[in-house]
GROMACS .gro file of N, CA and C in nm:
model
  216
    1UNK      N    1 -12.343 -17.003  -3.995
    1UNK     CA    2 -12.250 -16.892  -3.994
    1UNK      C    3 -12.290 -16.785  -3.893
    2UNK      N    4 -12.420 -16.775  -3.867
    2UNK     CA    5 -12.467 -16.672  -3.775
    2UNK      C    6 -12.413 -16.695  -3.633
    3UNK      N    7 -12.413 -16.823  -3.591
    3UNK     CA    8 -12.362 -16.855  -3.457
    3UNK      C    9 -12.215 -16.817  -3.445
    4UNK      N   10 -12.138 -16.841  -3.550
    4UNK     CA   11 -11.995 -16.809  -3.551
    4UNK      C   12 -11.975 -16.657  -3.542
    5UNK      N   13 -12.057 -16.583  -3.614
    5UNK     CA   14 -12.048 -16.436  -3.611
    5UNK      C   15 -12.078 -16.383  -3.471
    6UNK      N   16 -12.179 -16.440  -3.407
    6UNK     CA   17 -12.216 -16.398  -3.271
    6UNK      C   18 -12.103 -16.431  -3.174
    7UNK      N   19 -12.043 -16.550  -3.189
    7UNK     CA   20 -11.931 -16.591  -3.104
    7UNK      C   21 -11.815 -16.493  -3.118
    8UNK      N   22 -11.784 -16.455  -3.241
    8UNK     CA   23 -11.674 -16.360  -3.267
    8UNK      C   24 -11.701 -16.227  -3.198
    9UNK      N   25 -11.823 -16.178  -3.207
    9UNK     CA   26 -11.859 -16.051  -3.144
    9UNK      C   27 -11.844 -16.062  -2.992
   10UNK      N   28 -11.891 -16.172  -2.935
   10UNK     CA   29 -11.881 -16.192  -2.791
   10UNK      C   30 -11.735 -16.198  -2.746
   11UNK      N   31 -11.651 -16.265  -2.825
   11UNK     CA   32 -11.509 -16.275  -2.792
   11UNK      C   33 -11.444 -16.137  -2.797
   12UNK      N   34 -11.476 -16.059  -2.899
   12UNK     CA   35 -11.420 -15.925  -2.910
   12UNK      C   36 -11.466 -15.836  -2.795
   13UNK      N   37 -11.591 -15.853  -2.753
   13UNK     CA   38 -11.642 -15.775  -2.641
   13UNK      C   39 -11.566 -15.808  -2.512
   14UNK      N   40 -11.537 -15.937  -2.490
   14UNK     CA   41 -11.461 -15.978  -2.371
   14UNK      C   42 -11.321 -15.917  -2.373
   15UNK      N   43 -11.259 -15.918  -2.490
   15UNK     CA   44 -11.125 -15.861  -2.503
   15UNK      C   45 -11.129 -15.711  -2.476
   16UNK      N   46 -11.224 -15.641  -2.536
   16UNK     CA   47 -11.231 -15.496  -2.521
   16UNK      C   48 -11.260 -15.458  -2.376
   17UNK      N   49 -11.346 -15.535  -2.310
   17UNK     CA   50 -11.377 -15.510  -2.168
   17UNK      C   51 -11.250 -15.525  -2.084
   18UNK      N   52 -11.170 -15.627  -2.114
   18UNK     CA   53 -11.045 -15.648  -2.042
   18UNK      C   54 -10.951 -15.529  -2.063
   19UNK      N   55 -10.942 -15.482  -2.187
   19UNK     CA   56 -10.855 -15.367  -2.218
   19UNK      C   57 -10.903 -15.242  -2.143
   20UNK      N   58 -11.032 -15.221  -2.137
   20UNK     CA   59 -11.085 -15.105  -2.064
   20UNK      C   60 -11.052 -15.114  -1.916
   21UNK      N   61 -11.058 -15.235  -1.860
   21UNK     CA   62 -11.032 -15.254  -1.717
   21UNK      C   63 -10.883 -15.249  -1.683
   22UNK      N   64 -10.800 -15.313  -1.765
   22UNK     CA   65 -10.657 -15.328  -1.733
   22UNK      C   66 -10.565 -15.233  -1.810
   23UNK      N   67 -10.616 -15.177  -1.920
   23UNK     CA   68 -10.535 -15.085  -1.999
   23UNK      C   69 -10.467 -15.149  -2.119
   24UNK      N   70 -10.455 -15.282  -2.117
   24UNK     CA   71 -10.393 -15.353  -2.230
   24UNK      C   72 -10.429 -15.501  -2.220
   25UNK      N   73 -10.394 -15.574  -2.327
   25UNK     CA   74 -10.411 -15.720  -2.326
   25UNK      C   75 -10.298 -15.781  -2.408
   26UNK      N   76 -10.264 -15.904  -2.377
   26UNK     CA   77 -10.162 -15.978  -2.452
   26UNK      C   78 -10.227 -16.099  -2.518
   27UNK      N   79 -10.156 -16.157  -2.613
   27UNK     CA   80 -10.204 -16.279  -2.677
   27UNK      C   81 -10.225 -16.388  -2.573
   28UNK      N   82 -10.131 -16.401  -2.480
   28UNK     CA   83 -10.141 -16.504  -2.376
   28UNK      C   84 -10.268 -16.486  -2.292
   29UNK      N   85 -10.302 -16.362  -2.262
   29UNK     CA   86 -10.423 -16.335  -2.184
   29UNK      C   87 -10.547 -16.374  -2.262
   30UNK      N   88 -10.548 -16.345  -2.393
   30UNK     CA   89 -10.662 -16.382  -2.478
   30UNK      C   90 -10.678 -16.533  -2.480
   31UNK      N   91 -10.567 -16.605  -2.493
   31UNK     CA   92 -10.571 -16.752  -2.494
   31UNK      C   93 -10.638 -16.804  -2.366
   32UNK      N   94 -10.599 -16.747  -2.254
   32UNK     CA   95 -10.653 -16.788  -2.124
   32UNK      C   96 -10.799 -16.744  -2.107
   33UNK      N   97 -10.827 -16.619  -2.141
   33UNK     CA   98 -10.959 -16.560  -2.123
   33UNK      C   99 -11.066 -16.631  -2.207
   34UNK      N  100 -11.033 -16.658  -2.333
   34UNK     CA  101 -11.131 -16.716  -2.425
   34UNK      C  102 -11.117 -16.866  -2.444
   35UNK      N  103 -11.010 -16.923  -2.386
   35UNK     CA  104 -10.982 -17.066  -2.402
   35UNK      C  105 -10.973 -17.103  -2.550
   36UNK      N  106 -10.887 -17.029  -2.622
   36UNK     CA  107 -10.863 -17.054  -2.764
   36UNK      C  108 -10.714 -17.082  -2.786
   37UNK      N  109 -10.683 -17.131  -2.904
   37UNK     CA  110 -10.543 -17.156  -2.940
   37UNK      C  111 -10.476 -17.024  -2.978
   38UNK      N  112 -10.343 -17.024  -2.977
   38UNK     CA  113 -10.266 -16.904  -3.006
   38UNK      C  114 -10.302 -16.845  -3.143
   39UNK      N  115 -10.317 -16.930  -3.242
   39UNK     CA  116 -10.349 -16.882  -3.377
   39UNK      C  117 -10.482 -16.805  -3.379
   40UNK      N  118 -10.582 -16.857  -3.309
   40UNK     CA  119 -10.713 -16.792  -3.303
   40UNK      C  120 -10.705 -16.659  -3.226
   41UNK      N  121 -10.630 -16.661  -3.116
   41UNK     CA  122 -10.614 -16.539  -3.036
   41UNK      C  123 -10.552 -16.428  -3.121
   42UNK      N  124 -10.448 -16.461  -3.194
   42UNK     CA  125 -10.382 -16.361  -3.279
   42UNK      C  126 -10.475 -16.312  -3.389
   43UNK      N  127 -10.555 -16.401  -3.446
   43UNK     CA  128 -10.648 -16.363  -3.553
   43UNK      C  129 -10.753 -16.264  -3.501
   44UNK      N  130 -10.804 -16.290  -3.382
   44UNK     CA  131 -10.904 -16.199  -3.323
   44UNK      C  132 -10.841 -16.063  -3.298
   45UNK      N  133 -10.722 -16.062  -3.238
   45UNK     CA  134 -10.654 -15.936  -3.208
   45UNK      C  135 -10.622 -15.858  -3.336
   46UNK      N  136 -10.575 -15.927  -3.438
   46UNK     CA  137 -10.545 -15.862  -3.566
   46UNK      C  138 -10.670 -15.800  -3.625
   47UNK      N  139 -10.781 -15.871  -3.619
   47UNK     CA  140 -10.907 -15.820  -3.669
   47UNK      C  141 -10.949 -15.694  -3.594
   48UNK      N  142 -10.929 -15.694  -3.463
   48UNK     CA  143 -10.965 -15.577  -3.382
   48UNK      C  144 -10.874 -15.458  -3.411
   49UNK      N  145 -10.748 -15.485  -3.445
   49UNK     CA  146 -10.655 -15.379  -3.485
   49UNK      C  147 -10.700 -15.321  -3.619
   50UNK      N  148 -10.729 -15.411  -3.714
   50UNK     CA  149 -10.771 -15.367  -3.848
   50UNK      C  150 -10.904 -15.292  -3.845
   51UNK      N  151 -10.989 -15.326  -3.748
   51UNK     CA  152 -11.119 -15.260  -3.734
   51UNK      C  153 -11.109 -15.127  -3.658
   52UNK      N  154 -10.990 -15.099  -3.603
   52UNK     CA  155 -10.971 -14.972  -3.534
   52UNK      C  156 -11.004 -14.972  -3.385
   53UNK      N  157 -11.034 -15.088  -3.328
   53UNK     CA  158 -11.067 -15.097  -3.185
   53UNK      C  159 -10.943 -15.098  -3.098
   54UNK      N  160 -10.838 -15.167  -3.145
   54UNK     CA  161 -10.715 -15.179  -3.068
   54UNK      C  162 -10.596 -15.132  -3.149
   55UNK      N  163 -10.487 -15.102  -3.077
   55UNK     CA  164 -10.361 -15.064  -3.140
   55UNK      C  165 -10.254 -15.157  -3.085
   56UNK      N  166 -10.170 -15.206  -3.175
   56UNK     CA  167 -10.062 -15.297  -3.137
   56UNK      C  168  -9.939 -15.217  -3.098
   57UNK      N  169  -9.880 -15.250  -2.984
   57UNK     CA  170  -9.757 -15.184  -2.940
   57UNK      C  171  -9.653 -15.289  -2.907
   58UNK      N  172  -9.528 -15.259  -2.941
   58UNK     CA  173  -9.420 -15.353  -2.914
   58UNK      C  174  -9.409 -15.457  -3.023
   59UNK      N  175  -9.322 -15.555  -3.000
   59UNK     CA  176  -9.301 -15.660  -3.100
   59UNK      C  177  -9.264 -15.790  -3.031
   60UNK      N  178  -9.284 -15.898  -3.104
   60UNK     CA  179  -9.250 -16.033  -3.058
   60UNK      C  180  -9.313 -16.062  -2.921
   61UNK      N  181  -9.234 -16.107  -2.826
   61UNK     CA  182  -9.287 -16.148  -2.696
   61UNK      C  183  -9.335 -16.032  -2.609
   62UNK      N  184  -9.295 -15.911  -2.644
   62UNK     CA  185  -9.336 -15.795  -2.563
   62UNK      C  186  -9.454 -15.719  -2.625
   63UNK      N  187  -9.525 -15.781  -2.719
   63UNK     CA  188  -9.638 -15.716  -2.783
   63UNK      C  189  -9.756 -15.705  -2.688
   64UNK      N  190  -9.814 -15.585  -2.684
   64UNK     CA  191  -9.939 -15.565  -2.610
   64UNK      C  192 -10.037 -15.495  -2.703
   65UNK      N  193 -10.163 -15.505  -2.669
   65UNK     CA  194 -10.268 -15.440  -2.746
   65UNK      C  195 -10.341 -15.345  -2.654
   66UNK      N  196 -10.354 -15.220  -2.699
   66UNK     CA  197 -10.418 -15.116  -2.619
   66UNK      C  198 -10.534 -15.055  -2.697
   67UNK      N  199 -10.618 -14.982  -2.626
   67UNK     CA  200 -10.730 -14.914  -2.691
   67UNK      C  201 -10.677 -14.804  -2.781
   68UNK      N  202 -10.738 -14.789  -2.895
   68UNK     CA  203 -10.697 -14.680  -2.983
   68UNK      C  204 -10.744 -14.548  -2.919
   69UNK      N  205 -10.670 -14.443  -2.947
   69UNK     CA  206 -10.704 -14.314  -2.889
   69UNK      C  207 -10.811 -14.242  -2.970
   70UNK      N  208 -10.840 -14.293  -3.091
   70UNK     CA  209 -10.943 -14.232  -3.174
   70UNK      C  210 -11.080 -14.256  -3.113
   71UNK      N  211 -11.168 -14.159  -3.127
   71UNK     CA  212 -11.307 -14.177  -3.081
   71UNK      C  213 -11.378 -14.268  -3.181
   72UNK      N  214 -11.458 -14.360  -3.130
   72UNK     CA  215 -11.532 -14.452  -3.217
   72UNK      C  216 -11.678 -14.417  -3.214
   0.00000   0.00000   0.00000
């Protein structure tokens, strides 16, 4: 389980770095960036939203994820 936890942290770091550089990220970008399936990409993004790292904007095909404005 430890390896899985480390992998999750590394994936979230890659996503957050992308958001800092580009201003936002999409599910499609996560799929490409991490080489994961759509279901996994959405799960990671949802977890990051629930943890307060990202904020979801838009809906359906126009959904993007941006950095939350709250200080962490």
